[in-house]
Amino acid sequence: MQVFNNGAEWHNYWIQTLQTHKSIGFVPTMGALHEGHLDLIKASKKTCDITVVSIFVNPIQFNNAEDFEKYPVLTDQDLSLLRQEEVDYVFLPSMETIYPESPVLSFNFGNLENVLEGEFRPGHFSGVGIIVSKLFNIIRPTIAFFGQKDLQQVAIIKRLALDLSFPLEIQVVPTKREKDGLALSSRNMRLTSIEREKALLLIKSLNQAKNELLTGESWLEVRNKVQQLFEEEALTQLEYFELVHPETFEVFSEFDPHKKSSICVASFVGNVRLIDNLSINP
């Protein structure tokens, strides 16, 4: 495994070795790696000639400074794990490498960023757009791999790739879950044992809502029941529970079994904000 710390090093290597001969699979991460990241890496290794993983905690996608400060940084552990997975290359840039100056550019993704995560985390998707654009320009992957857990982010990145004509494919890998259903997230390690148990309310509510919709209950009834469940649990604070189109993020007021739809949820559990989603009609 070879580690690169700046874009110039990678560019020189790419020119000499990769540009005409190898398909490049790319897994961008913010570190604190878990089995969900490993699923992305395995998908890349299965599909592409080489796999590149980046580790960079991107400050401009955090709309909460405290959240950025508390984000777990486990670089040595991450590199050890990537060696075990026999990753080919790691891009591990410094803050100064990525942002030699504070960026003045911003992105507006229209309706995609006006709902759900965009509504509750203003500026988040612009920060995502900037870092992903930088990484795509530096690494020049053939295929980039993202997890379905970040469903709205996936839609944003697909729009970014389309509008800016990045010559790559976006591949989405299903959400990796614990045996009890909790979606894997680097934020989970910040949960206490009690909060970890209460966090299961996210997937329980998603499964309950999906089952009730498919048996004919109205979305309004289903949503009201879920909101009550969260209100009854003192350790949770529900931000949204919405039925959306998984690509356009149009918010539906009722369930149509003939339309693509997913349920998305975001809630604080203690002081940790978690998100999850579940497809109803893929």
CSV table of C-alpha atoms in Angstrom, one decimal:
chain,number,residue,atom,x,y,z
A,1,MET,CA,0.0,0.0,0.0
A,2,GLN,CA,1.4,3.4,-1.0
A,3,VAL,CA,0.4,6.6,0.8
A,4,PHE,CA,0.3,10.0,-1.1
A,5,ASN,CA,0.0,13.3,0.8
A,6,ASN,CA,-0.5,15.8,-2.0
A,7,GLY,CA,-2.0,16.0,-5.4
A,8,ALA,CA,1.3,16.7,-7.2
A,9,GLU,CA,2.7,13.3,-6.0
A,10,TRP,CA,-0.4,11.5,-7.1
A,11,HIS,CA,-0.5,13.3,-10.4
A,12,ASN,CA,3.1,12.3,-11.3
A,13,TYR,CA,2.4,8.7,-10.4
A,14,TRP,CA,-0.8,8.7,-12.4
A,15,ILE,CA,0.9,10.1,-15.4
A,16,GLN,CA,3.7,7.5,-15.3
A,17,THR,CA,1.6,4.5,-14.4
A,18,LEU,CA,-2.1,4.7,-14.5
A,19,GLN,CA,-3.6,7.0,-17.1
A,20,THR,CA,-3.9,4.6,-20.0
A,21,HIS,CA,-3.7,1.2,-18.4
A,22,LYS,CA,-5.7,0.9,-15.2
A,23,SER,CA,-9.3,1.4,-14.1
A,24,ILE,CA,-9.3,3.3,-10.8
A,25,GLY,CA,-11.9,2.7,-8.1
A,26,PHE,CA,-12.1,5.5,-5.6
A,27,VAL,CA,-13.6,5.5,-2.1
A,28,PRO,CA,-13.6,9.0,-0.5
A,29,THR,CA,-13.8,8.9,3.4
A,30,MET,CA,-13.4,11.1,6.4
A,31,GLY,CA,-11.7,8.3,8.2
A,32,ALA,CA,-12.8,6.5,11.4
A,33,LEU,CA,-13.3,3.5,9.1
A,34,HIS,CA,-15.9,0.8,9.7
A,35,GLU,CA,-17.4,-2.2,7.9
A,36,GLY,CA,-19.5,0.1,5.8
A,37,HIS,CA,-16.4,1.6,4.3
A,38,LEU,CA,-14.9,-1.8,3.8
A,39,ASP,CA,-17.9,-2.8,1.8
A,40,LEU,CA,-17.2,0.1,-0.5
A,41,ILE,CA,-13.5,-1.0,-0.8
A,42,LYS,CA,-14.5,-4.6,-1.6
A,43,ALA,CA,-16.9,-3.3,-4.3
A,44,SER,CA,-14.1,-1.3,-5.8
A,45,LYS,CA,-11.6,-4.1,-5.7
A,46,LYS,CA,-14.0,-6.4,-7.3
A,47,THR,CA,-14.8,-4.0,-10.1
A,48,CYS,CA,-11.6,-2.0,-10.8
A,49,ASP,CA,-7.9,-2.7,-11.4
A,50,ILE,CA,-6.8,-0.6,-8.5
A,51,THR,CA,-8.4,1.0,-5.5
A,52,VAL,CA,-7.7,4.4,-4.0
A,53,VAL,CA,-9.1,5.5,-0.6
A,54,SER,CA,-8.9,9.1,0.6
A,55,ILE,CA,-9.0,10.2,4.2
A,56,PHE,CA,-9.8,13.8,4.9
A,57,VAL,CA,-12.1,15.4,7.5
A,58,ASN,CA,-13.6,18.2,5.5
A,59,PRO,CA,-14.3,21.2,7.7
A,60,ILE,CA,-16.5,23.2,5.2
A,61,GLN,CA,-19.2,20.5,5.2
A,62,PHE,CA,-19.8,20.9,8.9
A,63,ASN,CA,-22.3,23.6,9.7
A,64,ASN,CA,-21.7,22.9,13.4
A,65,ALA,CA,-18.1,23.6,14.6
A,66,GLU,CA,-18.5,21.4,17.6
A,67,ASP,CA,-19.5,18.5,15.4
A,68,PHE,CA,-16.3,19.0,13.4
A,69,GLU,CA,-14.1,19.2,16.5
A,70,LYS,CA,-15.6,15.9,17.9
A,71,TYR,CA,-15.3,14.0,14.7
A,72,PRO,CA,-13.1,10.9,15.5
A,73,VAL,CA,-9.6,11.0,13.9
A,74,LEU,CA,-8.1,7.6,14.0
A,75,THR,CA,-5.5,7.8,11.2
A,76,ASP,CA,-3.0,5.1,12.4
A,77,GLN,CA,-5.9,2.7,13.0
A,78,ASP,CA,-7.4,3.5,9.6
A,79,LEU,CA,-4.1,2.9,7.7
A,80,SER,CA,-3.6,-0.4,9.5
A,81,LEU,CA,-7.1,-1.5,8.5
A,82,LEU,CA,-6.5,-0.4,4.9
A,83,ARG,CA,-3.3,-2.4,4.8
A,84,GLN,CA,-5.2,-5.5,5.9
A,85,GLU,CA,-7.7,-4.9,3.1
A,86,GLU,CA,-4.8,-4.7,0.7
A,87,VAL,CA,-5.9,-1.3,-0.6
A,88,ASP,CA,-3.5,-0.1,-3.4
A,89,TYR,CA,-3.2,3.6,-2.6
A,90,VAL,CA,-4.3,6.0,0.1
A,91,PHE,CA,-4.6,9.8,-0.4
A,92,LEU,CA,-4.0,11.4,2.9
A,93,PRO,CA,-3.7,15.2,2.4
A,94,SER,CA,-3.2,17.9,5.0
A,95,MET,CA,-5.6,20.7,5.5
A,96,GLU,CA,-3.1,23.1,3.8
A,97,THR,CA,-2.9,20.8,0.7
A,98,ILE,CA,-6.7,20.8,0.2
A,99,TYR,CA,-7.4,24.4,1.2
A,100,PRO,CA,-4.3,26.6,0.7
A,101,GLU,CA,-6.8,29.4,1.0
A,102,SER,CA,-10.3,29.6,2.2
A,103,PRO,CA,-12.5,28.7,-0.8
A,104,VAL,CA,-14.8,31.4,-2.1
A,105,LEU,CA,-16.6,29.1,-4.5
A,106,SER,CA,-20.0,27.7,-3.5
A,107,PHE,CA,-22.5,25.3,-5.0
A,108,ASN,CA,-26.2,25.6,-5.2
A,109,PHE,CA,-27.9,22.3,-6.0
A,110,GLY,CA,-31.4,23.8,-6.3
A,111,ASN,CA,-34.3,21.8,-4.8
A,112,LEU,CA,-32.0,18.9,-4.0
A,113,GLU,CA,-30.5,20.9,-1.2
A,114,ASN,CA,-33.6,22.8,0.1
A,115,VAL,CA,-35.0,19.8,1.9
A,116,LEU,CA,-34.0,17.3,4.7
A,117,GLU,CA,-30.3,17.5,5.2
A,118,GLY,CA,-30.0,20.7,3.3
A,119,GLU,CA,-32.7,22.4,5.4
A,120,PHE,CA,-31.2,21.3,8.7
A,121,ARG,CA,-27.6,21.7,7.7
A,122,PRO,CA,-27.3,24.9,5.6
A,123,GLY,CA,-24.1,25.0,3.6
A,124,HIS,CA,-23.4,21.3,4.1
A,125,PHE,CA,-23.9,20.2,0.5
A,126,SER,CA,-21.9,23.1,-0.9
A,127,GLY,CA,-19.0,21.9,1.3
A,128,VAL,CA,-19.5,18.4,0.0
A,129,GLY,CA,-19.6,19.6,-3.6
A,130,ILE,CA,-16.3,21.4,-3.2
A,131,ILE,CA,-14.4,18.6,-1.6
A,132,VAL,CA,-15.7,15.9,-3.9
A,133,SER,CA,-14.9,18.1,-6.9
A,134,LYS,CA,-11.4,18.5,-5.7
A,135,LEU,CA,-10.9,14.8,-5.0
A,136,PHE,CA,-12.4,13.9,-8.4
A,137,ASN,CA,-10.0,16.3,-10.1
A,138,ILE,CA,-7.0,15.0,-8.2
A,139,ILE,CA,-7.6,11.2,-8.3
A,140,ARG,CA,-9.4,11.0,-11.7
A,141,PRO,CA,-11.2,7.8,-10.9
A,142,THR,CA,-13.0,5.5,-13.3
A,143,ILE,CA,-15.7,4.7,-10.7
A,144,ALA,CA,-16.4,6.3,-7.3
A,145,PHE,CA,-18.1,4.3,-4.6
A,146,PHE,CA,-20.6,5.8,-2.1
A,147,GLY,CA,-22.9,4.2,0.5
A,148,GLN,CA,-26.7,4.3,0.3
A,149,LYS,CA,-27.0,5.5,3.9
A,150,ASP,CA,-26.1,9.0,2.7
A,151,LEU,CA,-28.9,8.9,0.1
A,152,GLN,CA,-29.3,12.6,-0.4
A,153,GLN,CA,-25.5,13.1,-0.6
A,154,VAL,CA,-25.5,10.4,-3.4
A,155,ALA,CA,-28.1,12.4,-5.3
A,156,ILE,CA,-26.1,15.5,-4.9
A,157,ILE,CA,-22.9,13.9,-6.1
A,158,LYS,CA,-24.6,12.3,-9.1
A,159,ARG,CA,-25.9,15.8,-10.0
A,160,LEU,CA,-22.4,17.2,-9.5
A,161,ALA,CA,-20.9,14.6,-11.8
A,162,LEU,CA,-23.5,15.2,-14.4
A,163,ASP,CA,-23.5,19.0,-14.5
A,164,LEU,CA,-19.6,19.3,-14.4
A,165,SER,CA,-19.1,16.4,-16.8
A,166,PHE,CA,-16.8,14.4,-14.6
A,167,PRO,CA,-15.8,11.4,-16.7
A,168,LEU,CA,-16.6,8.7,-14.2
A,169,GLU,CA,-19.3,6.4,-12.9
A,170,ILE,CA,-21.0,6.7,-9.5
A,171,GLN,CA,-21.7,3.3,-7.9
A,172,VAL,CA,-23.9,3.1,-4.9
A,173,VAL,CA,-23.4,0.3,-2.3
A,174,PRO,CA,-26.2,-0.8,0.0
A,175,THR,CA,-26.1,0.4,3.6
A,176,LYS,CA,-24.1,-1.8,6.0
A,177,ARG,CA,-25.9,-2.6,9.2
A,178,GLU,CA,-25.2,-4.2,12.6
A,179,LYS,CA,-27.0,-7.4,13.3
A,180,ASP,CA,-29.7,-5.5,15.1
A,181,GLY,CA,-30.2,-3.2,12.1
A,182,LEU,CA,-28.4,-0.1,13.2
A,183,ALA,CA,-26.7,1.6,10.2
A,184,LEU,CA,-23.0,1.7,10.5
A,185,SER,CA,-21.6,5.3,11.0
A,186,SER,CA,-18.4,6.8,12.3
A,187,ARG,CA,-20.7,8.8,14.7
A,188,ASN,CA,-21.9,5.6,16.4
A,189,MET,CA,-18.7,5.4,18.4
A,190,ARG,CA,-19.8,8.6,20.2
A,191,LEU,CA,-22.9,6.9,21.5
A,192,THR,CA,-23.1,5.7,25.1
A,193,SER,CA,-24.3,2.1,25.6
A,194,ILE,CA,-27.8,3.4,26.5
A,195,GLU,CA,-27.8,5.8,23.5
A,196,ARG,CA,-26.7,3.0,21.3
A,197,GLU,CA,-29.8,1.0,22.3
A,198,LYS,CA,-32.1,4.0,21.8
A,199,ALA,CA,-30.5,4.6,18.3
A,200,LEU,CA,-32.3,1.5,17.1
A,201,LEU,CA,-35.5,3.6,17.0
A,202,LEU,CA,-34.4,5.0,13.7
A,203,ILE,CA,-34.4,1.6,11.9
A,204,LYS,CA,-37.4,0.3,13.8
A,205,SER,CA,-39.4,3.4,12.8
A,206,LEU,CA,-38.3,3.0,9.2
A,207,ASN,CA,-39.3,-0.7,9.1
A,208,GLN,CA,-42.6,0.0,10.8
A,209,ALA,CA,-43.5,2.8,8.4
A,210,LYS,CA,-42.6,0.7,5.4
A,211,ASN,CA,-44.7,-2.2,6.5
A,212,GLU,CA,-47.7,0.0,7.3
A,213,LEU,CA,-47.5,1.8,4.0
A,214,LEU,CA,-47.4,-1.4,2.1
A,215,THR,CA,-50.5,-2.7,4.0
A,216,GLY,CA,-52.5,0.4,3.0
A,217,GLU,CA,-52.2,2.9,5.8
A,218,SER,CA,-51.9,6.6,4.8
A,219,TRP,CA,-48.6,8.4,5.0
A,220,LEU,CA,-50.1,11.0,7.3
A,221,GLU,CA,-51.1,8.2,9.8
A,222,VAL,CA,-47.8,6.5,9.5
A,223,ARG,CA,-45.8,9.6,10.0
A,224,ASN,CA,-47.9,10.7,13.0
A,225,LYS,CA,-47.3,7.4,14.7
A,226,VAL,CA,-43.5,7.7,14.2
A,227,GLN,CA,-43.4,11.2,15.5
A,228,GLN,CA,-45.2,10.1,18.6
A,229,LEU,CA,-42.6,7.3,19.1
A,230,PHE,CA,-39.8,9.8,19.1
A,231,GLU,CA,-41.6,12.2,21.4
A,232,GLU,CA,-42.0,9.4,23.9
A,233,GLU,CA,-38.3,8.7,24.0
A,234,ALA,CA,-36.5,11.3,26.0
A,235,LEU,CA,-33.1,10.6,24.5
A,236,THR,CA,-34.1,11.2,20.9
A,237,GLN,CA,-35.0,14.4,19.1
A,238,LEU,CA,-36.5,13.9,15.7
A,239,GLU,CA,-35.5,16.4,13.0
A,240,TYR,CA,-37.3,14.9,10.0
A,241,PHE,CA,-39.1,11.8,8.9
A,242,GLU,CA,-40.0,12.2,5.2
A,243,LEU,CA,-41.2,10.2,2.2
A,244,VAL,CA,-39.2,11.3,-0.9
A,245,HIS,CA,-38.2,10.4,-4.4
A,246,PRO,CA,-34.7,8.8,-3.9
A,247,GLU,CA,-33.2,10.7,-6.9
A,248,THR,CA,-34.9,14.1,-7.0
A,249,PHE,CA,-35.7,14.3,-3.3
A,250,GLU,CA,-39.2,15.6,-4.1
A,251,VAL,CA,-41.1,15.3,-0.8
A,252,PHE,CA,-44.3,13.3,-1.1
A,253,SER,CA,-47.4,14.1,0.8
A,254,GLU,CA,-48.8,10.6,0.2
A,255,PHE,CA,-47.6,7.2,-0.8
A,256,ASP,CA,-47.9,6.0,-4.4
A,257,PRO,CA,-47.0,2.4,-4.9
A,258,HIS,CA,-46.2,3.1,-8.5
A,259,LYS,CA,-43.5,5.7,-7.8
A,260,LYS,CA,-40.0,5.3,-6.6
A,261,SER,CA,-39.9,6.3,-3.0
A,262,SER,CA,-37.7,6.1,0.1
A,263,ILE,CA,-38.2,7.1,3.7
A,264,CYS,CA,-35.5,9.2,5.3
A,265,VAL,CA,-35.0,10.0,8.9
A,266,ALA,CA,-32.7,12.2,11.0
A,267,SER,CA,-32.6,12.3,14.8
A,268,PHE,CA,-30.4,13.3,17.6
A,269,VAL,CA,-29.7,10.5,20.0
A,270,GLY,CA,-28.3,12.2,23.0
A,271,ASN,CA,-25.9,14.7,21.4
A,272,VAL,CA,-25.2,12.6,18.4
A,273,ARG,CA,-27.0,13.2,15.1
A,274,LEU,CA,-27.8,10.1,13.1
A,275,ILE,CA,-29.4,9.6,9.7
A,276,ASP,CA,-30.9,6.6,7.9
A,277,ASN,CA,-33.2,5.7,5.1
A,278,LEU,CA,-35.1,2.7,3.7
A,279,SER,CA,-36.3,2.1,0.1
A,280,ILE,CA,-39.9,1.2,-0.4
A,281,ASN,CA,-40.1,1.1,-4.2
A,282,PRO,CA,-36.5,0.8,-5.5
